[in-house]
Amino acid sequence: MKMKVFVLPRRLLSVLACAAAAAGMFLLVSHPNAVGAAATQRQLPIYAVQTEEKRIAISFDAAWGNEDTQQLIDILARYDVPATFFLVGQWVDRYPESVKALADAGHSVQNHSDTHPKLTELSADGIAAEVNACSDKIEQITGTRPTLIRPPYGDYNDTVVNTIRSLGMEPIQWDVDSLDWKELSAPEITKRVLDNVQPGSIVLFHNAALHTPEALPGIIEALQAQGYTLCKIEELIYPAPYTIDHTGRQQRDTSAPAA
């Protein structure tokens, strides 16, 4: 018995291909979750924490200048607020006395890479070298090795995140950006923070930003008046086991046994 083979005309094949593409586009637009579920999940840093408690963390990146470090320390001390400072290794080299002052004041001193490169342009070995070099310098001054890192420029990919976590560290982003590096006025910085903060937020400021010392007291006073407790990032985030949703919000994983 001979099997019959049917060959579709080329024009009909083209029409069927277009129809399939249109159906795929409809599925993507109408049911993005269904499409996303089949895709490989991207590795994410922690942007914020899911919590009902009115707890947030304020953080500062220090990569360049050092004009206001002591002023920031004094303001934070006035309100008894601990903060998290992410330091570049080259900044640590230039200002070791400020690194010690931050640690002595009770602030969390964490990693912001050694030379402030785009980590996404490095191999896993290159990323690890950047991270470890900065951590070595901070540990030598403070006696404590960083457990958190903020990738420079907020730039990351799966290799960056996986490499950082393989070193026993957590990559940290933010969900509230003060944009103080753009030299916004103190009222503009204040409005950006207060309009966007929520329980579990991580707020981004910068060391040596022009109007941050002017804005900071009013921001802290307003947050405390709203009932917020300001803490270090390592006091805000959850230990393993945890999950991170598609927005980067960390949540307790109640389905897994505690580590």
Coordinates of C-alpha atoms in Angstrom, one line a residue:
M1 CA 0.0 0.0 0.0
K2 CA 1.5 3.3 -1.1
M3 CA 1.4 6.3 1.2
K4 CA 0.2 9.5 -0.4
V5 CA 2.1 12.6 0.3
F6 CA 0.4 16.0 0.0
V7 CA 2.5 19.0 -0.8
L8 CA 0.9 22.3 0.2
P9 CA 1.2 25.2 -2.3
R10 CA 3.9 27.7 -1.2
R11 CA 1.3 30.5 -1.0
L12 CA -0.9 28.5 1.4
L13 CA 2.2 27.8 3.6
S14 CA 2.9 31.5 3.8
V15 CA -0.7 32.2 4.8
L16 CA -0.6 29.5 7.5
A17 CA 2.8 30.9 8.9
C18 CA 1.3 34.4 9.1
A19 CA -1.8 33.0 10.9
A20 CA 0.5 31.2 13.4
A21 CA 2.5 34.3 14.1
A22 CA -0.7 36.3 14.6
A23 CA -2.0 33.8 17.0
G24 CA 1.3 33.9 18.9
M25 CA 1.1 37.7 19.1
F26 CA -2.5 37.5 20.4
L27 CA -1.4 35.1 23.1
L28 CA 1.5 37.4 24.1
V29 CA -0.8 40.4 24.4
S30 CA -3.8 38.8 25.9
H31 CA -2.1 36.2 28.1
P32 CA 1.4 37.4 28.9
N33 CA 1.6 35.2 32.0
A34 CA 1.0 32.1 30.0
V35 CA 3.9 33.0 27.6
G36 CA 6.2 34.1 30.4
A37 CA 5.7 30.9 32.3
A38 CA 7.2 29.0 29.4
A39 CA 10.2 31.3 29.3
T40 CA 13.4 30.9 31.3
Q41 CA 13.0 33.0 34.5
R42 CA 15.5 35.8 34.8
Q43 CA 17.6 36.0 38.0
L44 CA 16.7 39.1 40.0
P45 CA 18.4 41.1 42.8
I46 CA 16.3 42.3 45.8
Y47 CA 14.6 45.6 45.0
A48 CA 12.3 45.7 48.1
V49 CA 10.8 43.4 50.7
Q50 CA 7.2 42.3 51.0
T51 CA 6.1 43.2 54.5
E52 CA 3.2 44.7 56.4
E53 CA 5.5 46.3 58.9
K54 CA 6.4 49.9 58.3
R55 CA 10.1 49.3 58.0
I56 CA 12.3 50.7 55.2
A57 CA 16.0 51.0 54.5
I58 CA 17.8 54.1 53.2
S59 CA 21.1 53.5 51.3
F60 CA 23.9 55.6 49.9
D61 CA 26.3 54.8 47.0
A62 CA 29.8 56.2 47.4
A63 CA 31.9 56.1 44.3
W64 CA 33.4 59.6 43.7
G65 CA 33.5 62.5 46.1
N66 CA 33.7 62.7 49.9
E67 CA 32.5 66.2 50.6
D68 CA 29.6 65.3 52.8
T69 CA 30.3 61.9 54.4
Q70 CA 30.7 63.3 57.9
Q71 CA 27.7 65.6 57.4
L72 CA 25.6 62.5 56.5
I73 CA 26.9 60.7 59.5
D74 CA 26.0 63.6 61.8
I75 CA 22.5 63.9 60.3
L76 CA 21.8 60.2 60.7
A77 CA 23.1 60.3 64.3
R78 CA 20.8 63.1 65.1
Y79 CA 17.8 61.0 64.3
D80 CA 19.3 57.7 65.5
V81 CA 19.0 56.2 62.1
P82 CA 21.3 53.5 60.7
A83 CA 21.9 53.4 57.0
T84 CA 23.6 51.2 54.4
F85 CA 26.6 52.5 52.5
F86 CA 27.7 50.8 49.3
L87 CA 31.4 51.7 48.7
V88 CA 33.5 51.3 45.6
G89 CA 37.0 49.9 46.4
Q90 CA 38.8 52.8 44.8
W91 CA 36.8 55.1 47.1
V92 CA 37.9 53.0 50.1
D93 CA 41.5 53.4 48.9
R94 CA 41.1 57.2 48.9
Y95 CA 39.1 57.7 52.0
P96 CA 39.9 54.9 54.5
E97 CA 39.2 57.3 57.5
S98 CA 35.7 57.8 56.2
V99 CA 35.1 54.1 55.8
K100 CA 36.2 53.6 59.5
A101 CA 34.0 56.6 60.5
L102 CA 30.9 55.0 58.9
A103 CA 31.5 51.6 60.6
D104 CA 32.3 53.3 63.9
A105 CA 29.0 55.2 63.7
G106 CA 27.1 51.9 63.4
H107 CA 26.3 52.0 59.7
S108 CA 26.4 49.0 57.4
V109 CA 29.4 49.2 55.0
Q110 CA 28.8 47.1 51.9
N111 CA 30.2 46.4 48.5
H112 CA 29.8 48.5 45.3
S113 CA 32.6 46.7 43.2
D114 CA 36.2 47.6 43.2
T115 CA 36.5 49.9 40.1
H116 CA 32.8 50.6 39.3
P117 CA 32.7 48.7 36.0
K118 CA 29.6 47.3 34.2
L119 CA 29.7 43.9 35.7
T120 CA 27.6 42.6 32.7
E121 CA 30.6 43.1 30.5
L122 CA 32.8 40.8 32.7
S123 CA 33.2 37.1 32.9
A124 CA 32.1 35.2 36.1
D125 CA 35.8 35.2 37.1
G126 CA 36.1 38.9 36.5
I127 CA 32.9 39.7 38.5
A128 CA 34.2 37.6 41.4
A129 CA 37.6 39.4 41.3
E130 CA 35.8 42.8 41.4
V131 CA 33.6 41.8 44.3
N132 CA 36.3 40.1 46.3
A133 CA 38.8 43.0 45.9
C134 CA 36.4 45.5 47.3
S135 CA 35.3 43.2 50.1
D136 CA 38.9 42.6 51.1
K137 CA 39.6 46.3 51.4
I138 CA 36.4 47.0 53.5
E139 CA 37.1 44.0 55.7
Q140 CA 40.7 45.2 56.3
I141 CA 39.4 48.5 57.7
T142 CA 36.2 47.6 59.4
G143 CA 36.9 44.0 60.4
T144 CA 33.6 42.9 58.8
R145 CA 33.3 41.4 55.4
P146 CA 30.4 42.7 53.3
T147 CA 27.4 40.4 52.7
L148 CA 25.6 42.7 50.2
I149 CA 26.6 44.3 46.9
R150 CA 24.9 46.9 44.7
P151 CA 26.1 46.4 41.1
P152 CA 27.4 49.6 39.6
Y153 CA 24.8 51.5 37.4
G154 CA 22.2 49.0 38.7
D155 CA 23.4 46.8 35.8
Y156 CA 23.1 43.1 36.0
N157 CA 22.3 39.8 34.2
D158 CA 22.0 36.2 35.2
T159 CA 25.8 35.8 35.3
V160 CA 26.2 38.7 37.6
V161 CA 23.4 37.6 40.0
N162 CA 24.4 34.0 40.1
T163 CA 28.1 34.8 40.6
I164 CA 27.3 37.2 43.4
R165 CA 25.2 34.6 45.2
S166 CA 27.8 31.9 44.6
L167 CA 30.1 34.1 46.8
G168 CA 27.5 34.0 49.6
M169 CA 26.3 37.6 49.0
E170 CA 23.0 39.2 48.0
P171 CA 22.7 41.7 45.1
I172 CA 20.7 44.7 46.2
Q173 CA 18.8 47.2 44.0
W174 CA 16.2 49.8 45.1
D175 CA 12.5 50.6 44.5
V176 CA 12.7 54.3 45.4
D177 CA 15.2 56.4 43.5
S178 CA 15.8 59.9 44.9
L179 CA 17.6 60.9 41.7
D180 CA 19.8 63.1 43.9
W181 CA 22.7 62.6 41.5
K182 CA 20.8 64.7 38.9
E183 CA 21.2 67.7 41.3
L184 CA 17.5 67.9 41.9
S185 CA 16.5 70.5 44.6
A186 CA 16.0 69.4 48.2
P187 CA 12.2 69.7 47.8
E188 CA 12.2 67.7 44.6
I189 CA 14.3 64.9 46.3
T190 CA 12.0 64.9 49.3
K191 CA 8.8 64.7 47.1
R192 CA 10.2 61.8 45.1
V193 CA 11.0 59.8 48.2
L194 CA 7.9 60.5 50.2
D195 CA 5.6 59.9 47.2
N196 CA 7.0 56.5 46.4
V197 CA 8.1 54.9 49.7
Q198 CA 6.0 52.0 51.1
P199 CA 6.6 49.3 53.7
G200 CA 9.7 47.3 52.7
S201 CA 11.2 49.9 50.4
I202 CA 14.9 50.4 49.8
V203 CA 15.7 54.0 49.1
L204 CA 18.6 55.1 46.9
F205 CA 20.7 58.2 47.7
H206 CA 24.3 59.1 46.8
N207 CA 27.2 60.3 48.8
A208 CA 28.5 63.7 47.5
A209 CA 25.2 64.5 45.8
L210 CA 24.6 68.3 45.9
H211 CA 21.3 68.6 47.8
T212 CA 21.0 65.3 49.7
P213 CA 22.3 66.7 53.1
E214 CA 19.7 69.4 52.8
A215 CA 16.8 67.0 52.0
L216 CA 17.7 64.2 54.4
P217 CA 16.5 65.7 57.7
G218 CA 13.0 66.5 56.4
I219 CA 12.7 63.1 54.7
I220 CA 13.7 61.3 58.0
E221 CA 11.3 63.4 60.1
A222 CA 8.4 62.8 57.7
L223 CA 9.0 59.1 57.5
Q224 CA 9.3 58.8 61.3
A225 CA 6.1 60.9 61.7
Q226 CA 4.3 58.4 59.4
G227 CA 5.4 55.6 61.8
Y228 CA 8.3 54.1 59.7
T229 CA 11.3 52.5 61.3
L230 CA 14.5 53.0 59.3
C231 CA 16.9 50.1 59.4
K232 CA 19.9 48.6 57.7
I233 CA 19.2 46.6 54.6
E234 CA 20.5 43.4 56.1
E235 CA 17.9 43.9 58.9
L236 CA 15.1 44.4 56.4
I237 CA 15.6 41.5 54.0
Y238 CA 14.7 37.9 54.7
P239 CA 17.2 35.1 55.2
A240 CA 16.8 31.9 53.1
P241 CA 14.4 30.4 52.1
Y242 CA 12.8 33.2 50.2
T243 CA 11.3 34.0 46.8
I244 CA 11.6 37.1 44.6
D245 CA 8.6 38.1 42.4
H246 CA 8.8 39.6 38.9
T247 CA 9.2 43.1 40.4
G248 CA 12.2 42.2 42.5
R249 CA 10.2 42.2 45.7
Q250 CA 11.5 39.6 48.2
Q251 CA 9.0 37.4 50.0
R252 CA 9.3 34.7 52.7
D253 CA 9.1 31.2 51.2
T254 CA 6.7 29.5 53.6
S255 CA 6.6 26.4 51.5
A256 CA 10.3 25.5 52.2
P257 CA 11.9 24.5 55.5
A258 CA 14.1 27.1 57.0
A259 CA 17.8 26.9 56.3

